Amino acid sequence: MNISFRKPFEVPIRSMKRSQKVFKRIARLAPFCLIIAVLVSCASGRIDPTDPVGENAKQIDGIMRLSGYMATAVGVFVAAAVIYVIVKFRARPDDDPDELPVQVHGNRKAELTWTVIPVLMLVFLAIVTIPAVFDLSGKSDGRTIKVEGQQWWWQFSYDVDEDGEYDIVTANEIVIPVNEEINLDIRSNDVIHSFWIPQLNGKRDAVPGRVHSWRISSPVPGIFYGECTEFCGLSHANMQMRAVVLSDSDYATWVDEQLAPSDVPLSEAAKRGYDLFGRHCVSCHVVNGVYESAADGNANLASGYAPNLTHLMTRTSFAGALYELYKDDGSVNVADLREWVRNAPGQKPARPENRQGMISFAETLSATELDDLVTYLLTLGGRPPLMPS
Amino acid sequence: MAITEERPEILELESGDTSASTGAFARPTHASGWRAWVFTVDHKKIGIMYGAVAMFWFLWGGIEALLIRAQLFTPNGTVLTAEQYNQIFTMHGTTMVFLVVMPLAAAFANYIVPLQIGARDVAFPRMNALGLWIFVFGGIFLNLSWFLGGGPDGGWFAYAPNTGVTYSPGAGMDFYALGLQIAGIASLVGAINLIVTIVNMRAPGMTMLRMPVFTWMILVVQFLLLFALPVITVALILLSFDRTFDANFFNVAMGADPLLWQHLFWIFGHPEVYILILPSFGIVSETLPVFSRKPLFGYSVIVISGAAIGFMGWGVWAHHMFVSGLGPVGVAAFSATTMFIAVPTGVKILNWIATMWGGNLKFTVPMMFSISLVAMFTIGGLSGVMHSVAPADTQQTDTYFIVAHFHYVLFGGALMGLFAGMYYWWPKAFGYKLGESLGKWHFWLLLLGFNMTFGPMHIVGLQGMARRHSRYGPEDGFDFWNAVVSIGAFVILIGMIIFAVNIVRSWLGYKAGTVPQEPADPWDGRTLEWAIPSPTPEHNFDYVPVVTDVDDFWHKKYQPDENGKLRKIADGNEIAQKGDQHPHLPSPSYWPIVLAAALPLIALGLIYNLWLAGIGLVLMLGAMYGWSLEPATDPDAGHGDHGEDHPTAGDDPEAGGNALVDASGEEAPSV
């Protein structure tokens, strides 16, 4: 038997060179890693939790980064240990097959160390986390807006005079004043949804039968994008939302405008559209002042509600914030709106035969009738206070 | 209670009378052909069938994954409709959890555990076959939905009330609820069987703390199954009652709280995560020492941390519900418990690295898969700690960051470990190794494809891409990474095709004689399964070995010399048992598969027509009757425990020098 006196920890010089080569190769990869980092930081869409704006979102972002850095540090340590072990302790062709490595069965001190250190790190993380959980819950002194999720759009109701009755009911776009911690009462009218505008705060589920409080605020005016994040059936992917943050004066103007009821239109085409609306749309949709029969819900929809259209044209989007209501040049996006009215289930997956989503009028309405109906819709409300940039 | 050693006289008489069989049917006797498999009660054949069927579903679930990735390759993908997409992601998750990872773990548990504890079979061989066939029929039943109006569309988590008839009018969710119920019976039957086997049938001398870590982890998993499955059973019964009989368990209008479902589902669902990962932790705890030529670092710490995970796993379920409206106290409490379950898991990782530290590492294919588990699972575990920070989770939950996290845990962890197990134990099961070079191609492509697929999901997840969305818009800025992810998924496909090619080529080569027959102990193994020939003889052990150490077989090969230096004193292949004895084995049975086949009939009947359920019920009762009354044993076989065909050391002249044999001839394992 060939007996070697080399200790198992000793590494021949030849393989030291090889391991140096490995590290050189890793060093060469560094620019590539940098490119990835740049790509990551540049890529940003409309929904962007990495760019927090609201106070709550900023608090979350801070704590998330802390946990991310800690996780990365531990990850790098473990990866380095694994790579070191692979490089240093690999079997080599000239190893004596009868020579066993030192048979270590364990080490109490080492094991205690790597139990205690993670415990301390996690205790630190818990100390940071738990107060934040309580900070982020609870109500502020600001006003309260009712948020209702239903397949597949959001409804927002405002009690302006605080008499217990909702005075403004709007859809898909929650309009709030700047610099105010707004309380949300989040509910659902059918299945579970989740309210999420990541630049303002994390998400909160809308659970039928329950009222969940949540807060959002923004220090700057602007439009912030969000979407439903709890799987809610067929068109879950198409249930988007926006928060429109206005200066105090713009917000006051918006409220006054929204409080005004609608009226019978003046032009001939719009008048015909108004009549068609009365025949085909009012069992689900409400226009304050003229068509209010569906205000307390209706049996044609599982959720009971369709968007209130009183001030449709003051919104920037329609159909669950899926389509822009205005083009980049500021003109109305009539083509998409008309196609939506004609055949909604063709534009956004729905199951109207099962009382989920809007029915198609492709067979019911003629081309001129569609034009008239759209003409009427264009008379509902003025212009949005803010346009998407 | 007095336990009598004497047998009742009546049995003595009957066993002598070979013509008097008490059953209505004789037991099957086929030794080859398909009937030898279908009616078998041999834990090895059952294990192999579990594995084969699970790999079929892996292919199926993989196709579902590829369809998802094809749809998301570009913004506004048109490969699938929203309806198809929802069904496919529901079934991808359901398939991979219930029909792939769980049965693959069951495959190893069935095949390896009896060998590691020195047993000739499991405690209840017919129940073992029953578990297999229920799983097979449960999987078929679940997927019948594709041909009967569409798959389930409520997500594998099936949150109420979206899964009620009002919102999911097709039969898909019925198939989900009843299919999982059936699959659950399979796991429950298996759990009881393996617990009894491990507790009662260990070789003499194998105390609990001399048990191989894989067997330990399987034991922990079976207890998790035993307690977790009843919870989902209750939840699924409530769901089925709501859907089939208009009950009001999740009807909000009647005062129900939908969070009931979430609590029940995750009280099952979180232990389920450990049910999926612990078997792989067990596998790498076997492979890393073998290929490092060192004992497991901190055996008892690894075992105890595994058991600790089993206990703590029950106290973290609500971290799936941080945005569901639990209130700050509940969120804070579950946030803290979730953080601290990272401790025993982290200890395991560091102990594995310490096992390799100072070793003599051989980069065989199973070793490469095992090391990749250590590295990839760590990433998944660390992102898991990030979710435990509840405020951060309100941004991360239901985004691709979570999808990335649990695929690093379940693919990078569980599946990598299971592949390690396949390459490691393949020679024991089939007598030959899978090809080394194709195996390395398989490994590297899988590792690359896996990281391409699930690595970028961290990025798009943090950028806000939501899960379970059948599309994303061009304005969302997710295009680039989604394209990378989809390409990665196809790299995984190529890796898996190479795996399939490797299996076929190795098998053909073995048949043709170009792939060598492996000896009993091809890897210089440490545990008892390497002390018997490859492939395993039908009866496993000629002699029940007597165990004196952890890694007992290794200690039979290596002993310290007079200077205390470890020397190889014996070659594993030479001291292994010869496999030339023919002790009595349990007879095959017709009834497990018949009984199992009745369950999908009952389930179909509950969906379509109660008469069909009645037929299924009659078949089930008939099968139970046949099961109870079939002859107690094959009358032609000698009765091992009467001594004549059951050699012990005292009977066998050759056995004197065999260190594995219990010198006293004692048979009963001491618990």
PDB file of C-alpha atoms in Angstrom, chain A residues 184-317:
ATOM      1  CA  LEU A 184     -58.914  53.213   2.308  1.00  0.00           C
ATOM      2  CA  ASP A 185     -61.745  50.901   3.347  1.00  0.00           C
ATOM      3  CA  ILE A 186     -61.092  47.994   1.026  1.00  0.00           C
ATOM      4  CA  ARG A 187     -63.935  45.595   0.234  1.00  0.00           C
ATOM      5  CA  SER A 188     -64.948  43.186  -2.472  1.00  0.00           C
ATOM      6  CA  ASN A 189     -68.275  42.572  -4.146  1.00  0.00           C
ATOM      7  CA  ASP A 190     -67.489  39.077  -5.401  1.00  0.00           C
ATOM      8  CA  VAL A 191     -64.188  37.179  -5.112  1.00  0.00           C
ATOM      9  CA  ILE A 192     -60.904  38.159  -3.465  1.00  0.00           C
ATOM     10  CA  HIS A 193     -58.925  40.905  -5.186  1.00  0.00           C
ATOM     11  CA  SER A 194     -55.846  42.779  -4.084  1.00  0.00           C
ATOM     12  CA  PHE A 195     -55.377  46.536  -4.204  1.00  0.00           C
ATOM     13  CA  TRP A 196     -51.843  47.498  -5.203  1.00  0.00           C
ATOM     14  CA  ILE A 197     -50.327  50.767  -6.297  1.00  0.00           C
ATOM     15  CA  PRO A 198     -46.707  49.896  -5.507  1.00  0.00           C
ATOM     16  CA  GLN A 199     -45.233  53.384  -5.625  1.00  0.00           C
ATOM     17  CA  LEU A 200     -47.624  54.456  -2.871  1.00  0.00           C
ATOM     18  CA  ASN A 201     -47.841  51.378  -0.637  1.00  0.00           C
ATOM     19  CA  GLY A 202     -47.805  47.583  -0.607  1.00  0.00           C
ATOM     20  CA  LYS A 203     -50.890  45.562  -1.364  1.00  0.00           C
ATOM     21  CA  ARG A 204     -53.954  44.756   0.643  1.00  0.00           C
ATOM     22  CA  ASP A 205     -56.509  42.100  -0.228  1.00  0.00           C
ATOM     23  CA  ALA A 206     -60.126  42.973  -0.877  1.00  0.00           C
ATOM     24  CA  VAL A 207     -62.007  40.098   0.745  1.00  0.00           C
ATOM     25  CA  PRO A 208     -65.780  39.785   0.405  1.00  0.00           C
ATOM     26  CA  GLY A 209     -67.536  40.202   3.737  1.00  0.00           C
ATOM     27  CA  ARG A 210     -64.608  42.055   5.279  1.00  0.00           C
ATOM     28  CA  VAL A 211     -63.430  45.654   5.412  1.00  0.00           C
ATOM     29  CA  HIS A 212     -59.645  46.091   5.331  1.00  0.00           C
ATOM     30  CA  SER A 213     -58.013  49.415   6.171  1.00  0.00           C
ATOM     31  CA  TRP A 214     -55.005  50.611   4.250  1.00  0.00           C
ATOM     32  CA  ARG A 215     -53.345  53.986   3.667  1.00  0.00           C
ATOM     33  CA  ILE A 216     -51.909  55.676   0.613  1.00  0.00           C
ATOM     34  CA  SER A 217     -50.323  59.078   0.153  1.00  0.00           C
ATOM     35  CA  SER A 218     -48.036  60.901  -2.195  1.00  0.00           C
ATOM     36  CA  PRO A 219     -45.885  63.996  -1.646  1.00  0.00           C
ATOM     37  CA  VAL A 220     -46.114  64.904  -5.359  1.00  0.00           C
ATOM     38  CA  PRO A 221     -48.984  65.158  -7.850  1.00  0.00           C
ATOM     39  CA  GLY A 222     -49.023  62.618 -10.651  1.00  0.00           C
ATOM     40  CA  ILE A 223     -50.506  59.386 -11.952  1.00  0.00           C
ATOM     41  CA  PHE A 224     -49.401  56.135 -10.347  1.00  0.00           C
ATOM     42  CA  TYR A 225     -50.224  52.742 -11.777  1.00  0.00           C
ATOM     43  CA  GLY A 226     -51.377  49.581 -10.097  1.00  0.00           C
ATOM     44  CA  GLU A 227     -53.113  46.314 -10.709  1.00  0.00           C
ATOM     45  CA  CYS A 228     -55.064  43.565  -9.021  1.00  0.00           C
ATOM     46  CA  THR A 229     -52.641  41.057  -7.570  1.00  0.00           C
ATOM     47  CA  GLU A 230     -54.872  38.376  -6.081  1.00  0.00           C
ATOM     48  CA  PHE A 231     -56.006  35.884  -8.663  1.00  0.00           C
ATOM     49  CA  CYS A 232     -59.640  36.781  -9.309  1.00  0.00           C
ATOM     50  CA  GLY A 233     -60.650  34.677 -12.269  1.00  0.00           C
ATOM     51  CA  LEU A 234     -60.735  34.967 -16.009  1.00  0.00           C
ATOM     52  CA  SER A 235     -59.575  38.554 -16.579  1.00  0.00           C
ATOM     53  CA  HIS A 236     -57.325  38.915 -13.548  1.00  0.00           C
ATOM     54  CA  ALA A 237     -54.547  40.144 -15.858  1.00  0.00           C
ATOM     55  CA  ASN A 238     -56.764  42.979 -17.077  1.00  0.00           C
ATOM     56  CA  MET A 239     -57.850  44.496 -13.798  1.00  0.00           C
ATOM     57  CA  GLN A 240     -55.680  47.562 -13.533  1.00  0.00           C
ATOM     58  CA  MET A 241     -56.023  50.798 -11.605  1.00  0.00           C
ATOM     59  CA  ARG A 242     -54.528  54.226 -11.284  1.00  0.00           C
ATOM     60  CA  ALA A 243     -54.064  56.716  -8.500  1.00  0.00           C
ATOM     61  CA  VAL A 244     -54.380  60.311  -9.645  1.00  0.00           C
ATOM     62  CA  VAL A 245     -52.738  62.616  -7.104  1.00  0.00           C
ATOM     63  CA  LEU A 246     -53.831  66.261  -7.424  1.00  0.00           C
ATOM     64  CA  SER A 247     -52.763  69.528  -5.826  1.00  0.00           C
ATOM     65  CA  ASP A 248     -55.231  70.746  -3.210  1.00  0.00           C
ATOM     66  CA  SER A 249     -56.856  73.277  -5.564  1.00  0.00           C
ATOM     67  CA  ASP A 250     -57.114  70.779  -8.433  1.00  0.00           C
ATOM     68  CA  TYR A 251     -58.603  68.274  -6.055  1.00  0.00           C
ATOM     69  CA  ALA A 252     -61.232  70.778  -4.880  1.00  0.00           C
ATOM     70  CA  THR A 253     -62.126  71.520  -8.501  1.00  0.00           C
ATOM     71  CA  TRP A 254     -62.341  67.801  -9.285  1.00  0.00           C
ATOM     72  CA  VAL A 255     -64.654  67.188  -6.315  1.00  0.00           C
ATOM     73  CA  ASP A 256     -66.992  70.005  -7.351  1.00  0.00           C
ATOM     74  CA  GLU A 257     -67.113  68.682 -10.884  1.00  0.00           C
ATOM     75  CA  GLN A 258     -67.831  65.122  -9.784  1.00  0.00           C
ATOM     76  CA  LEU A 259     -70.647  66.239  -7.491  1.00  0.00           C
ATOM     77  CA  ALA A 260     -72.587  67.725 -10.426  1.00  0.00           C
ATOM     78  CA  PRO A 261     -75.244  65.345 -11.772  1.00  0.00           C
ATOM     79  CA  SER A 262     -75.547  64.635 -15.472  1.00  0.00           C
ATOM     80  CA  ASP A 263     -78.301  65.963 -17.727  1.00  0.00           C
ATOM     81  CA  VAL A 264     -80.026  65.049 -20.986  1.00  0.00           C
ATOM     82  CA  PRO A 265     -77.639  66.029 -23.838  1.00  0.00           C
ATOM     83  CA  LEU A 266     -78.437  68.752 -26.358  1.00  0.00           C
ATOM     84  CA  SER A 267     -77.192  67.513 -29.763  1.00  0.00           C
ATOM     85  CA  GLU A 268     -79.371  65.205 -31.868  1.00  0.00           C
ATOM     86  CA  ALA A 269     -76.866  62.326 -32.154  1.00  0.00           C
ATOM     87  CA  ALA A 270     -76.087  62.457 -28.447  1.00  0.00           C
ATOM     88  CA  LYS A 271     -79.808  62.526 -27.679  1.00  0.00           C
ATOM     89  CA  ARG A 272     -80.280  59.343 -29.737  1.00  0.00           C
ATOM     90  CA  GLY A 273     -77.320  57.800 -27.898  1.00  0.00           C
ATOM     91  CA  TYR A 274     -78.887  58.862 -24.618  1.00  0.00           C
ATOM     92  CA  ASP A 275     -82.087  56.984 -25.543  1.00  0.00           C
ATOM     93  CA  LEU A 276     -80.107  53.915 -26.575  1.00  0.00           C
ATOM     94  CA  PHE A 277     -78.267  54.063 -23.264  1.00  0.00           C
ATOM     95  CA  GLY A 278     -81.636  54.080 -21.518  1.00  0.00           C
ATOM     96  CA  ARG A 279     -82.652  50.975 -23.419  1.00  0.00           C
ATOM     97  CA  HIS A 280     -79.468  48.885 -23.313  1.00  0.00           C
ATOM     98  CA  CYS A 281     -77.146  50.059 -20.550  1.00  0.00           C
ATOM     99  CA  VAL A 282     -79.073  51.205 -17.507  1.00  0.00           C
ATOM    100  CA  SER A 283     -79.736  47.805 -16.018  1.00  0.00           C
ATOM    101  CA  CYS A 284     -76.043  47.823 -15.053  1.00  0.00           C
ATOM    102  CA  HIS A 285     -74.587  51.324 -15.461  1.00  0.00           C
ATOM    103  CA  VAL A 286     -75.476  54.453 -13.507  1.00  0.00           C
ATOM    104  CA  VAL A 287     -75.382  58.054 -14.752  1.00  0.00           C
ATOM    105  CA  ASN A 288     -76.202  60.304 -11.810  1.00  0.00           C
ATOM    106  CA  GLY A 289     -79.194  62.543 -12.351  1.00  0.00           C
ATOM    107  CA  VAL A 290     -80.624  60.642 -15.330  1.00  0.00           C
ATOM    108  CA  TYR A 291     -80.171  56.888 -15.018  1.00  0.00           C
ATOM    109  CA  GLU A 292     -79.955  55.721 -11.417  1.00  0.00           C
ATOM    110  CA  SER A 293     -81.915  52.463 -11.459  1.00  0.00           C
ATOM    111  CA  ALA A 294     -78.775  50.307 -11.003  1.00  0.00           C
ATOM    112  CA  ALA A 295     -77.380  52.436  -8.173  1.00  0.00           C
ATOM    113  CA  ASP A 296     -78.141  49.829  -5.525  1.00  0.00           C
ATOM    114  CA  GLY A 297     -76.902  46.914  -7.555  1.00  0.00           C
ATOM    115  CA  ASN A 298     -78.500  44.659 -10.116  1.00  0.00           C
ATOM    116  CA  ALA A 299     -78.964  40.977 -10.759  1.00  0.00           C
ATOM    117  CA  ASN A 300     -77.306  40.921 -14.191  1.00  0.00           C
ATOM    118  CA  LEU A 301     -73.868  40.815 -12.642  1.00  0.00           C
ATOM    119  CA  ALA A 302     -72.543  38.448 -10.014  1.00  0.00           C
ATOM    120  CA  SER A 303     -70.905  41.404  -8.256  1.00  0.00           C
ATOM    121  CA  GLY A 304     -74.047  43.548  -8.654  1.00  0.00           C
ATOM    122  CA  TYR A 305     -72.183  46.572 -10.035  1.00  0.00           C
ATOM    123  CA  ALA A 306     -70.858  48.064 -13.254  1.00  0.00           C
ATOM    124  CA  PRO A 307     -68.845  51.305 -13.441  1.00  0.00           C
ATOM    125  CA  ASN A 308     -70.688  54.548 -12.745  1.00  0.00           C
ATOM    126  CA  LEU A 309     -70.310  56.561 -15.941  1.00  0.00           C
ATOM    127  CA  THR A 310     -71.488  60.004 -14.783  1.00  0.00           C
ATOM    128  CA  HIS A 311     -68.080  61.624 -15.324  1.00  0.00           C
ATOM    129  CA  LEU A 312     -66.527  59.051 -17.637  1.00  0.00           C
ATOM    130  CA  MET A 313     -64.604  61.617 -19.664  1.00  0.00           C
ATOM    131  CA  THR A 314     -62.789  62.996 -16.598  1.00  0.00           C
ATOM    132  CA  ARG A 315     -60.940  59.686 -16.364  1.00  0.00           C
ATOM    133  CA  THR A 316     -57.811  58.862 -18.326  1.00  0.00           C
ATOM    134  CA  SER A 317     -58.735  55.237 -19.006  1.00  0.00           C
TER     135      SER A 317
END
